[in-house]
XYZ file of C-alpha atoms in Angstrom:
712
model
C -17.326 19.305 16.663
C -13.104 20.175 15.466
C -12.094 23.437 15.528
C -8.236 24.468 14.813
C -6.314 27.004 15.610
C -3.085 27.699 14.487
C -0.198 28.107 17.221
C 2.002 30.881 15.197
C 5.792 31.584 16.500
C 5.715 27.743 18.484
C 9.244 26.584 18.393
C 8.860 24.543 22.252
C 8.514 20.665 22.464
C 7.572 20.694 26.004
C 5.301 23.780 25.758
C 3.445 22.073 22.879
C 2.929 19.028 24.899
C 1.670 21.753 27.520
C -0.398 23.696 26.154
C -1.623 19.901 24.474
C -2.924 18.917 28.377
C -3.932 22.083 29.314
C -6.253 22.306 26.568
C -7.262 18.738 27.170
C -8.361 19.900 30.197
C -10.319 22.780 28.831
C -14.226 22.981 30.073
C -16.306 21.047 27.499
C -13.563 19.567 25.161
C -13.437 16.172 24.440
C -9.946 15.567 23.515
C -6.755 17.863 22.339
C -3.923 17.779 20.146
C -1.102 20.161 19.423
C 1.108 19.517 16.003
C 4.487 21.069 16.695
C 5.527 20.883 12.958
C 2.328 22.429 11.245
C 2.293 23.917 14.314
C -1.836 23.170 14.601
C -3.886 23.165 18.159
C -7.112 20.343 16.866
C -9.996 21.033 19.166
C -12.543 18.481 19.620
C -15.110 20.366 22.088
C -18.567 20.448 22.288
C -20.690 22.045 20.220
C -22.408 24.725 22.278
C -18.799 25.904 23.338
C -17.667 25.874 20.273
C -20.180 28.654 19.402
C -19.656 30.801 21.926
C -15.800 30.806 20.825
C -13.700 29.654 23.492
C -11.063 31.537 21.636
C -9.919 34.128 24.371
C -9.929 31.005 27.245
C -8.437 29.077 25.226
C -5.093 32.438 24.159
C -5.112 33.294 27.944
C -3.935 29.415 28.538
C -1.132 29.689 26.012
C -0.026 33.210 26.718
C 0.555 31.771 30.261
C 2.795 28.791 29.297
C 4.494 30.696 26.463
C 3.733 34.210 25.570
C 5.873 34.466 23.085
C 2.902 31.912 21.073
C 0.239 34.028 19.263
C -2.921 32.210 18.590
C -5.237 32.707 15.167
C -8.046 31.030 14.095
C -7.283 28.515 11.469
C -9.559 30.073 9.124
C -8.148 33.345 9.823
C -4.961 32.342 9.186
C -3.347 32.556 5.870
C -0.660 29.713 6.132
C 2.092 31.721 4.844
C 4.561 32.876 8.015
C 7.806 33.073 6.270
C 8.494 36.267 6.346
C 7.503 36.516 10.241
C 9.901 33.425 10.655
C 12.519 34.404 8.763
C 12.587 37.726 10.781
C 12.749 35.564 14.048
C 15.636 33.078 12.029
C 17.631 36.514 11.318
C 17.289 37.588 14.956
C 18.158 34.436 16.325
C 21.637 34.488 13.984
C 22.438 37.403 15.169
C 21.938 36.687 19.719
C 23.708 33.910 18.699
C 27.015 34.695 16.754
C 27.471 37.896 18.872
C 27.237 35.418 21.651
C 29.810 33.027 20.167
C 31.598 35.869 19.182
C 31.716 36.936 23.209
C 32.723 33.507 24.267
C 35.152 33.180 21.463
C 36.968 36.956 23.215
C 37.047 34.746 26.629
C 38.570 31.935 25.511
C 41.798 34.175 24.610
C 41.263 35.860 27.545
C 41.586 33.310 29.265
C 44.327 31.740 27.479
C 46.048 34.855 27.310
C 45.795 34.745 31.080
C 43.971 37.306 31.894
C 42.804 37.951 35.170
C 39.378 36.126 36.695
C 37.263 39.250 36.567
C 37.889 39.590 33.008
C 36.771 35.787 31.868
C 34.056 35.726 34.225
C 32.627 38.908 32.865
C 33.597 37.744 28.912
C 31.762 34.391 29.686
C 28.665 35.799 31.679
C 28.478 38.254 29.180
C 28.587 35.234 26.593
C 25.317 33.900 28.950
C 23.116 36.374 29.028
C 23.294 37.566 24.742
C 22.636 33.814 24.051
C 20.537 32.859 26.791
C 18.913 35.629 28.148
C 15.562 34.528 26.093
C 15.756 31.481 28.088
C 15.994 32.704 31.938
C 12.925 34.917 30.928
C 11.147 31.952 29.447
C 11.974 30.217 32.876
C 10.880 32.637 35.112
C 7.953 32.953 33.421
C 6.560 29.433 33.273
C 7.588 29.739 37.330
C 5.803 32.562 37.777
C 2.677 30.351 36.460
C 3.228 27.196 37.333
C 4.938 25.211 34.487
C 7.819 23.894 36.809
C 10.171 21.735 34.843
C 10.847 22.707 31.181
C 14.251 22.582 29.116
C 14.386 26.704 29.805
C 14.610 25.768 33.776
C 17.151 22.629 33.621
C 19.515 24.960 30.734
C 18.905 27.910 33.490
C 20.145 26.572 36.477
C 22.914 23.801 34.918
C 24.752 27.184 34.004
C 24.042 29.137 36.713
C 24.690 26.585 38.490
C 28.180 26.422 36.875
C 28.682 29.839 37.312
C 28.348 28.979 41.389
C 31.135 26.628 41.120
C 33.655 28.478 38.967
C 33.114 26.764 35.736
C 32.318 29.893 33.669
C 33.114 28.337 30.281
C 30.933 25.295 30.854
C 28.342 27.397 31.918
C 28.613 29.886 29.510
C 29.033 26.964 26.661
C 26.139 24.528 28.409
C 23.715 27.490 27.444
C 25.067 28.745 23.433
C 25.458 25.237 22.076
C 21.914 24.044 23.616
C 20.435 27.536 22.103
C 23.143 26.786 18.983
C 21.394 22.487 18.735
C 17.630 24.846 19.481
C 18.376 26.826 16.566
C 19.716 24.088 13.907
C 16.032 21.808 15.056
C 14.052 24.940 14.145
C 15.664 25.615 10.652
C 15.260 21.774 10.407
C 11.482 21.744 11.222
C 11.318 24.904 9.226
C 12.440 23.098 6.139
C 10.027 20.185 6.691
C 7.389 22.529 7.099
C 8.126 24.371 3.868
C 8.616 21.261 2.496
C 5.442 20.391 2.932
C 3.977 23.465 2.079
C 5.703 22.845 -1.167
C 4.374 19.277 -1.944
C 0.885 21.068 -1.313
C 1.723 24.558 -2.776
C -1.520 23.780 -5.128
C -3.970 26.565 -4.111
C -4.434 28.366 -7.102
C -4.589 31.930 -6.910
C -7.203 33.322 -9.067
C -9.594 31.716 -12.123
C -10.372 32.946 -15.364
C -14.379 32.344 -15.697
C -15.206 32.940 -19.028
C -18.580 35.398 -19.353
C -20.720 37.165 -21.928
C -18.593 40.815 -21.640
C -15.475 38.097 -21.813
C -12.673 36.127 -19.619
C -12.435 37.528 -16.086
C -10.129 36.369 -13.080
C -11.830 35.774 -9.526
C -11.154 33.682 -7.044
C -11.630 30.104 -7.152
C -14.351 30.367 -4.629
C -16.406 32.606 -6.887
C -17.125 30.167 -9.469
C -20.202 28.068 -9.646
C -20.682 24.281 -10.871
C -21.328 24.823 -14.347
C -19.225 27.826 -15.891
C -16.881 27.617 -18.059
C -13.143 28.433 -17.206
C -10.208 29.013 -19.366
C -6.848 27.588 -18.865
C -4.009 28.777 -20.190
C -0.416 26.804 -20.420
C 1.974 27.499 -17.787
C -1.147 28.034 -15.093
C -2.723 25.601 -12.837
C -6.015 23.978 -12.934
C -8.009 25.392 -10.150
C -11.672 23.660 -9.996
C -12.436 20.200 -11.324
C -13.808 19.842 -14.121
C -14.223 19.132 -17.863
C -12.238 19.463 -20.744
C -14.678 21.251 -23.373
C -12.356 22.823 -25.876
C -9.148 22.665 -26.724
C -5.834 19.883 -26.132
C -3.004 20.167 -23.961
C -0.186 17.966 -22.017
C -0.789 18.272 -18.212
C 1.508 18.108 -15.346
C -0.010 15.534 -12.431
C 3.065 15.111 -10.657
C 1.712 17.213 -7.586
C -1.254 15.193 -6.775
C -0.383 11.415 -8.865
C 3.678 11.444 -7.739
C 3.683 11.019 -11.787
C 6.389 12.747 -14.136
C 5.135 12.365 -16.935
C 2.566 14.907 -18.300
C -0.653 13.627 -19.430
C -2.511 14.886 -22.684
C -6.003 16.010 -22.568
C -9.028 16.907 -24.749
C -12.555 17.418 -24.671
C -14.566 15.027 -22.205
C -11.061 14.901 -20.094
C -11.191 15.152 -17.272
C -9.006 17.458 -14.684
C -8.790 17.897 -11.605
C -7.677 21.430 -9.276
C -3.800 20.672 -8.772
C -3.720 19.918 -12.306
C -0.949 22.350 -14.425
C -1.297 23.003 -18.367
C 2.069 23.112 -20.096
C 1.435 24.124 -23.945
C -2.545 24.209 -25.361
C -5.502 26.877 -24.144
C -7.744 24.792 -22.722
C -11.616 26.164 -22.148
C -12.775 23.726 -18.764
C -16.673 23.460 -17.521
C -16.460 23.128 -13.837
C -17.827 19.937 -12.084
C -16.998 21.051 -9.086
C -17.134 24.437 -6.533
C -13.870 25.060 -4.957
C -14.235 23.834 -1.494
C -15.298 20.367 -2.495
C -12.268 19.799 -5.551
C -9.098 18.168 -5.366
C -6.917 20.957 -4.285
C -9.325 21.710 -1.249
C -9.130 18.225 -0.226
C -5.710 17.593 -0.243
C -4.581 20.647 1.498
C -7.193 19.494 3.952
C -6.458 16.225 4.642
C -1.974 17.039 4.787
C -2.858 19.674 7.095
C -4.937 17.499 9.652
C -2.906 14.922 9.159
C -1.029 16.161 11.989
C -3.548 15.436 15.121
C -3.877 11.873 14.611
C -0.871 10.894 16.133
C 1.010 7.337 16.419
C 1.500 5.600 19.357
C 5.430 6.398 19.392
C 4.828 10.105 19.050
C 1.698 10.065 21.948
C 4.223 7.725 24.074
C 7.447 10.082 23.305
C 5.115 12.815 24.744
C 4.354 11.132 27.937
C 7.385 9.722 28.443
C 8.718 13.503 28.120
C 6.447 15.152 31.395
C 7.866 11.685 33.538
C 11.616 11.789 32.651
C 12.425 15.872 32.759
C 11.132 15.953 36.803
C 12.386 12.565 37.361
C 16.104 13.097 35.906
C 15.938 16.783 37.896
C 15.543 14.959 40.917
C 17.979 12.304 40.353
C 20.362 15.301 39.850
C 19.159 17.168 43.608
C 19.467 14.432 45.075
C 23.166 13.328 43.456
C 24.248 17.056 43.987
C 22.590 16.435 48.558
C 23.016 13.637 49.395
C 26.813 11.754 48.622
C 28.422 14.725 50.635
C 25.771 14.770 53.720
C 26.043 10.908 53.620
C 29.979 10.656 52.629
C 31.271 13.800 54.212
C 32.377 14.889 50.606
C 32.664 18.198 49.256
C 29.545 20.253 47.731
C 31.493 21.693 44.334
C 32.438 17.767 42.434
C 28.535 16.549 43.134
C 27.055 20.018 41.971
C 28.846 19.347 38.591
C 27.863 16.052 38.297
C 24.613 17.126 38.996
C 24.947 19.683 36.251
C 25.535 16.922 33.617
C 22.327 15.370 35.015
C 20.657 18.750 34.834
C 22.009 18.594 30.919
C 20.748 15.585 29.759
C 17.614 15.479 31.470
C 16.095 17.669 27.940
C 14.072 15.031 26.084
C 14.081 17.494 22.744
C 16.300 14.838 20.980
C 12.770 12.515 21.180
C 9.833 15.360 21.699
C 10.923 17.422 17.869
C 12.834 14.074 16.257
C 10.048 11.809 16.420
C 6.991 13.637 15.373
C 9.187 15.090 12.609
C 9.866 11.160 10.890
C 5.950 11.464 10.909
C 5.266 14.069 9.640
C 8.897 13.529 7.370
C 6.964 10.449 5.739
C 3.501 12.046 5.379
C 5.343 14.543 3.058
C 7.313 11.075 1.350
C 4.408 9.966 0.848
C 2.274 13.049 -0.805
C 5.418 13.230 -2.645
C 4.630 10.031 -4.046
C 1.035 10.380 -5.194
C -0.029 8.883 -1.502
C -2.244 11.198 0.970
C -2.062 9.602 4.364
C -4.414 10.850 6.983
C -2.442 10.693 10.206
C 1.126 9.729 11.660
C -0.979 7.011 13.263
C -2.643 5.275 10.344
C 1.136 5.749 9.026
C 2.790 3.325 11.869
C -0.375 0.942 11.446
C 0.817 0.368 7.787
C 3.993 -0.328 8.711
C 2.932 -3.518 10.514
C 0.881 -4.022 7.622
C 1.248 -8.373 6.417
C -2.273 -9.016 5.090
C -3.532 -7.076 1.927
C -7.060 -7.663 0.978
C -8.415 -6.425 -2.510
C -11.910 -5.388 -3.655
C -11.723 -6.431 -7.559
C -13.663 -4.771 -9.483
C -12.281 -0.538 -10.534
C -9.077 -1.823 -8.227
C -7.407 -4.948 -9.396
C -9.307 -4.528 -12.529
C -9.110 -1.635 -14.809
C -13.059 -1.109 -14.239
C -14.133 -1.211 -17.931
C -16.081 -3.727 -19.174
C -17.260 -4.737 -23.037
C -19.034 -7.746 -23.893
C -16.895 -10.560 -24.977
C -19.392 -13.347 -25.631
C -22.765 -14.031 -26.832
C -24.991 -17.014 -26.593
C -28.590 -16.724 -27.394
C -30.866 -19.684 -26.590
C -32.624 -21.743 -29.445
C -35.088 -19.618 -30.949
C -33.392 -16.667 -29.716
C -31.162 -14.253 -32.128
C -28.458 -12.285 -31.417
C -29.989 -9.193 -32.082
C -33.140 -10.250 -29.624
C -30.820 -10.933 -26.790
C -28.783 -7.661 -27.061
C -31.949 -5.836 -26.840
C -33.548 -7.614 -24.667
C -30.620 -6.797 -22.580
C -29.507 -3.451 -23.250
C -33.622 -2.807 -22.315
C -33.227 -4.109 -19.551
C -30.141 -2.204 -18.165
C -31.656 1.494 -20.232
C -31.942 2.913 -16.996
C -28.896 1.407 -15.089
C -25.172 3.307 -14.642
C -23.532 -0.085 -13.306
C -20.363 0.006 -15.795
C -21.893 -3.938 -16.927
C -25.122 -2.558 -18.302
C -22.710 0.223 -19.979
C -21.123 -2.182 -21.467
C -24.420 -3.879 -22.644
C -25.863 -0.848 -24.072
C -22.469 -0.485 -26.076
C -22.455 -3.735 -27.597
C -26.195 -3.375 -28.645
C -25.153 0.045 -30.424
C -21.773 -1.636 -32.374
C -24.033 -4.319 -33.053
C -26.662 -1.832 -35.128
C -29.844 -3.638 -32.779
C -32.855 -1.181 -32.118
C -33.555 -0.858 -28.079
C -37.177 0.101 -27.470
C -37.907 2.431 -25.290
C -36.934 2.871 -22.168
C -39.086 0.390 -19.857
C -41.703 2.103 -17.579
C -39.909 0.633 -14.531
C -36.446 -1.362 -13.994
C -35.716 -2.026 -10.257
C -31.922 -2.804 -9.349
C -30.842 -5.316 -6.906
C -27.422 -4.853 -5.529
C -25.369 -7.953 -5.927
C -27.921 -9.700 -8.167
C -29.490 -7.843 -11.563
C -31.896 -6.181 -12.443
C -35.960 -6.452 -13.310
C -37.289 -3.480 -15.484
C -41.167 -3.665 -16.836
C -43.002 -2.140 -19.656
C -45.601 -2.431 -22.500
C -47.110 -6.102 -20.649
C -43.333 -7.708 -20.999
C -40.925 -8.362 -17.943
C -37.357 -8.577 -18.538
C -34.726 -9.692 -15.772
C -31.296 -9.435 -16.641
C -28.361 -10.917 -13.996
C -26.089 -13.852 -12.142
C -27.182 -17.168 -11.533
C -28.443 -16.374 -8.420
C -30.814 -13.592 -9.716
C -31.806 -16.723 -12.581
C -33.027 -19.055 -9.321
C -34.601 -16.699 -7.570
C -37.116 -15.789 -9.529
C -37.852 -19.313 -10.666
C -36.059 -18.901 -14.524
C -34.938 -22.494 -16.041
C -31.568 -21.107 -17.524
C -28.593 -23.108 -19.064
C -25.401 -22.089 -16.687
C -22.884 -20.712 -19.104
C -18.864 -21.491 -17.879
C -17.683 -18.930 -20.723
C -14.745 -16.517 -19.695
C -15.727 -13.561 -17.995
C -18.843 -12.465 -16.121
C -21.934 -13.786 -17.046
C -25.363 -11.858 -17.445
C -28.199 -14.126 -17.989
C -31.108 -12.432 -20.133
C -34.723 -13.930 -19.757
C -38.146 -12.470 -20.771
C -41.440 -13.041 -18.918
C -39.748 -16.224 -17.326
C -38.439 -17.109 -20.327
C -34.792 -17.678 -20.714
C -33.380 -16.089 -23.859
C -29.315 -16.069 -23.093
C -25.767 -14.956 -21.643
C -23.620 -12.089 -22.162
C -20.031 -13.087 -21.832
C -18.844 -9.392 -20.256
C -14.721 -9.544 -19.220
C -12.895 -7.003 -17.456
C -9.139 -6.216 -17.649
C -6.179 -6.315 -15.431
C -5.037 -2.911 -14.535
C -1.304 -3.307 -16.154
C 0.356 -3.128 -12.791
C -1.568 -4.817 -10.281
C 0.756 -8.558 -10.749
C 3.597 -6.303 -10.100
C 2.703 -4.626 -7.059
C 1.622 -8.115 -5.685
C 4.893 -9.204 -6.140
C 6.358 -6.606 -4.631
C 4.069 -6.961 -1.510
C 6.091 -10.298 -1.455
C 9.033 -9.105 -1.677
C 8.055 -6.942 1.011
C 7.248 -9.659 3.007
C 3.641 -9.198 3.143
C 2.337 -12.568 4.112
C -1.230 -12.972 2.686
C -3.243 -11.709 -0.325
C -6.860 -11.921 -0.747
C -9.646 -10.778 -3.581
C -12.924 -10.277 -2.563
C -15.179 -9.502 -4.658
C -19.567 -9.706 -6.112
C -18.563 -11.852 -9.302
C -18.721 -15.833 -9.580
C -16.016 -17.726 -8.471
C -14.567 -18.632 -11.934
C -13.590 -15.630 -13.401
C -12.611 -14.372 -9.615
C -10.088 -16.883 -9.730
C -8.933 -16.362 -13.457
C -7.750 -12.571 -11.761
C -6.489 -13.732 -9.099
C -4.661 -16.582 -11.022
C -2.887 -13.745 -13.355
C -2.343 -11.792 -10.895
C -0.512 -13.717 -7.887
C -2.926 -13.143 -5.406
C -3.589 -15.937 -2.595
C -7.202 -16.473 -1.542
C -10.203 -15.517 -3.155
C -14.064 -14.737 -1.977
C -15.971 -14.484 -4.983
C -20.733 -14.510 -5.000
C -20.174 -11.337 -2.241
C -22.942 -8.905 -1.608
C -21.833 -5.247 -0.619
C -22.110 -6.796 3.579
C -21.032 -10.126 2.912
C -17.646 -8.406 1.924
C -16.680 -7.327 5.724
C -17.905 -10.302 7.174
C -14.958 -12.078 4.066
C -12.822 -8.930 5.222
C -12.723 -10.074 9.091
C -12.380 -13.291 8.481
C -9.178 -12.900 6.642
C -7.925 -10.380 8.857
C -8.630 -12.513 12.055
C -5.996 -14.735 10.761
C -3.551 -12.029 9.839
C 0.068 -11.824 11.992
C 0.127 -8.229 12.252
C -2.519 -5.938 10.669
C -4.222 -5.646 7.906
C -4.669 -3.816 5.279
C -7.944 -3.251 2.840
C -7.661 -1.443 -0.833
C -11.212 -0.297 -2.757
C -12.912 2.262 -4.281
C -16.052 2.239 -4.429
C -19.248 3.561 -2.333
C -19.936 -0.332 -1.476
C -15.908 -0.675 -0.686
C -16.721 1.767 2.280
C -17.570 -0.620 5.201
C -14.881 -2.499 4.687
C -12.308 0.501 4.749
C -14.101 2.182 7.893
C -13.225 -1.803 9.514
C -9.682 -2.009 8.001
C -6.919 -1.841 10.284
C -5.649 0.571 7.445
C -8.160 1.810 4.842
C -6.513 2.420 1.305
C -8.827 4.083 -1.220
C -8.019 3.886 -4.932
C -8.758 7.080 -7.133
C -8.626 10.267 -5.057
C -11.456 12.111 -6.694
C -12.987 8.649 -7.071
C -15.712 7.714 -4.334
C -16.427 10.610 -1.832
C -17.471 7.755 0.549
C -14.636 5.371 0.298
C -12.656 9.052 0.430
C -14.017 9.951 3.933
C -13.815 5.946 5.156
C -10.124 5.223 3.840
C -7.179 6.134 5.965
C -4.953 6.332 3.317
C -5.820 7.835 -0.242
C -3.469 6.676 -3.583
C -4.024 9.610 -5.946
C -3.864 7.732 -8.955
C -4.792 4.143 -9.769
C -1.642 2.542 -9.704
C -1.394 -0.234 -7.232
C 2.387 0.474 -7.363
C 2.004 2.956 -4.623
C 1.097 0.857 -1.718
C 4.186 -0.893 -1.640
C 5.564 2.520 -2.236
C 3.614 3.696 1.338
C 4.793 0.596 2.918
C 8.072 1.230 2.796
C 7.865 4.795 3.511
C 6.082 3.780 6.849
C 8.463 0.879 7.849
C 11.199 2.765 6.407
C 9.916 5.778 9.185
C 9.739 2.757 11.699
C 13.347 2.248 11.119
C 14.471 5.912 12.102
C 12.050 6.360 15.304
C 13.066 3.385 16.544
C 16.823 3.772 15.742
C 16.402 7.829 17.441
C 14.581 6.512 20.330
C 17.321 4.211 21.077
C 20.581 6.591 20.481
C 18.840 8.764 22.192
C 18.122 7.029 24.979
C 21.239 5.276 24.734
C 23.748 7.781 24.615
C 21.629 9.670 27.770
C 21.615 6.421 29.590
C 25.960 6.500 29.384
C 26.381 9.867 30.404
C 24.105 10.141 33.165
C 25.766 6.947 34.373
C 29.707 8.272 33.578
C 28.723 11.600 34.824
C 27.253 10.176 38.075
C 30.319 8.267 39.072
C 33.400 11.171 38.001
C 33.940 9.860 34.775
C 31.747 12.405 32.409
C 32.447 16.511 31.896
C 29.449 18.683 31.125
C 31.345 18.493 27.102
C 29.713 15.488 26.987
C 26.005 16.257 28.427
C 26.336 19.206 25.608
C 26.928 16.543 23.679
C 24.418 13.886 24.685
C 21.702 16.837 25.016
C 22.531 19.406 21.629
C 24.894 16.849 19.428
C 22.154 14.322 20.317
C 19.259 16.136 19.527
C 20.687 17.649 16.096
C 22.038 13.976 15.170
C 18.490 12.684 15.746
C 16.213 15.575 13.869
C 18.992 15.092 10.859
C 17.794 11.318 11.195
C 14.634 12.500 10.405
C 15.341 14.718 7.486
C 16.939 11.607 5.570
C 13.125 10.949 5.363
C 12.105 13.671 3.393
C 15.194 14.075 1.683
C 15.328 10.637 -0.241
C 10.787 10.996 -0.393
C 11.727 10.035 -4.763
C 13.732 7.365 -4.074
C 10.809 5.097 -2.332
C 9.241 4.948 -5.953
C 12.317 3.617 -8.014
C 13.681 1.205 -5.604
C 10.101 -0.442 -5.852
C 9.945 -0.366 -10.219
C 13.991 -1.657 -9.776
C 12.493 -4.756 -7.596
């Protein structure tokens, strides 16, 4: 059972890693994950432990590691700590400005030849003003057994510089480190607010219609079947069907589609849409907890609980990297003077460089921020990614397998050919087929019923009993007669002698009391962006595309040829789809993705390296099984998602190579005596800021991924 806690005021990457590790070792906890970007702790624990509430134990543990962090249950947290964050930022800004002013005064004292006592006083005050909180946190962490973190390293480095008489460097280490931390926090907060803006979909009220009039109530209080009004400029609060009015709605917050959509009576609307001009009356079809907006918020907020491999690696790496470099600093400060009989001061100075460089903030902050920003960029394009691990896996996809009906095609069928046998009229064939399919909700059955109605064919009362055999057809009994409608395999299974039909489309054979009556050709329409999406996948160097379908081979191959699909697997039952997907995936050099939209696609979506569900408010089973959800039915979102994933992987790789490369060079030069403390400050604070800024580029260009796709 999973429980989520909000860790308010959590900004320290090392503290986040320590909380995650400590929570993982709590009694009854199977797994714990801290998402620094959303400031949430996800606990997977025994249900009995959750039921007796582990909040108090967790609170004590978190306060021991980071006293300034408050622990709140996710349900008790309104998600809006903007005022608190702004107040903290103002205090930090004032503290840093004051520290910088005193530091500048110290430099002025040096330039005007003030005595050592005066300059010491200025730089010491600058150190205490900018770094007083760091010293206190370092002492508190040592008292609780948390020794190796950036608070201790910065404290030792700055005090050590003062001890050897380098006052300017000692104060600068702390001041610039804190300036860097402040700017990193601002960047992280901007990233969080960007996500919050994307998810600012939650409506405050719903205008419920009652016999007495219209009343404003919380969306949670509206039941399925009740009517609500959505006025111009308001956000649709609940999923429903329009029963009155006509208007343009803005769907961009959910789907990323900038063009407004026209809705009128009979059209479905999702919570999160914005009504642009007309008054709409909507019949609610889902309670708020199951609505689109609630699911979107839940999916994106929980994405941080699934960390990418690179993210997990950096967390583990930081646990060893910091103590290792700190130990190297100690050896560098002690061994050369003792073994080579040299003075301690220059070697202590070199050791201080080690300590400053050893902070892993550039990696611990920028890597998860890159994945967080990638999830935000995907959301802005109507794509929900359930975790950084799925984004990372998507970047390695080289094989994409599609379901056909409802995914590559519209899933809207129409009868395009009627082929009765000798002695059977067109009307009789349509009547028999329609009666057999009357109790079925399959799209093909609906198209047959519509064709019969369009021809004015009178259909008898529904059969007394009907059985639908998935992947085969239907058997209906009534009035002493038995009707069959289905594919060639169904006719053969029932022992009906039939004449194969080779017309384009899906063929439905019809028989009555064992006698073959004829066949109907039913066609589906390819999605308008399907061919362009497949071509874009080729441009992105996706090596293979495949299609799985229960349709007959001839119809499937026609669709594949029109869209440019590499291989086709047809005549598949739902359980055979998984087997066919596994055969295709086994030949993939990288990861294999499956794209589907229906309940019968759920097993393949769950089996795939990356499962992509089309239509965010479609099949609940498909959305639950998928790793990525496309909020509309546009296949062009898939190349966009791959673009984003690969760009995130590029940014993460750049940050890791750049940060470790600069730190390694400065450590080496520092050990040889060619680097000073200012180079170490750049290797710590400067590199961290550049890495964070690099990660923020993902969010800043979030709207450019789709336009580049359309330009191809």
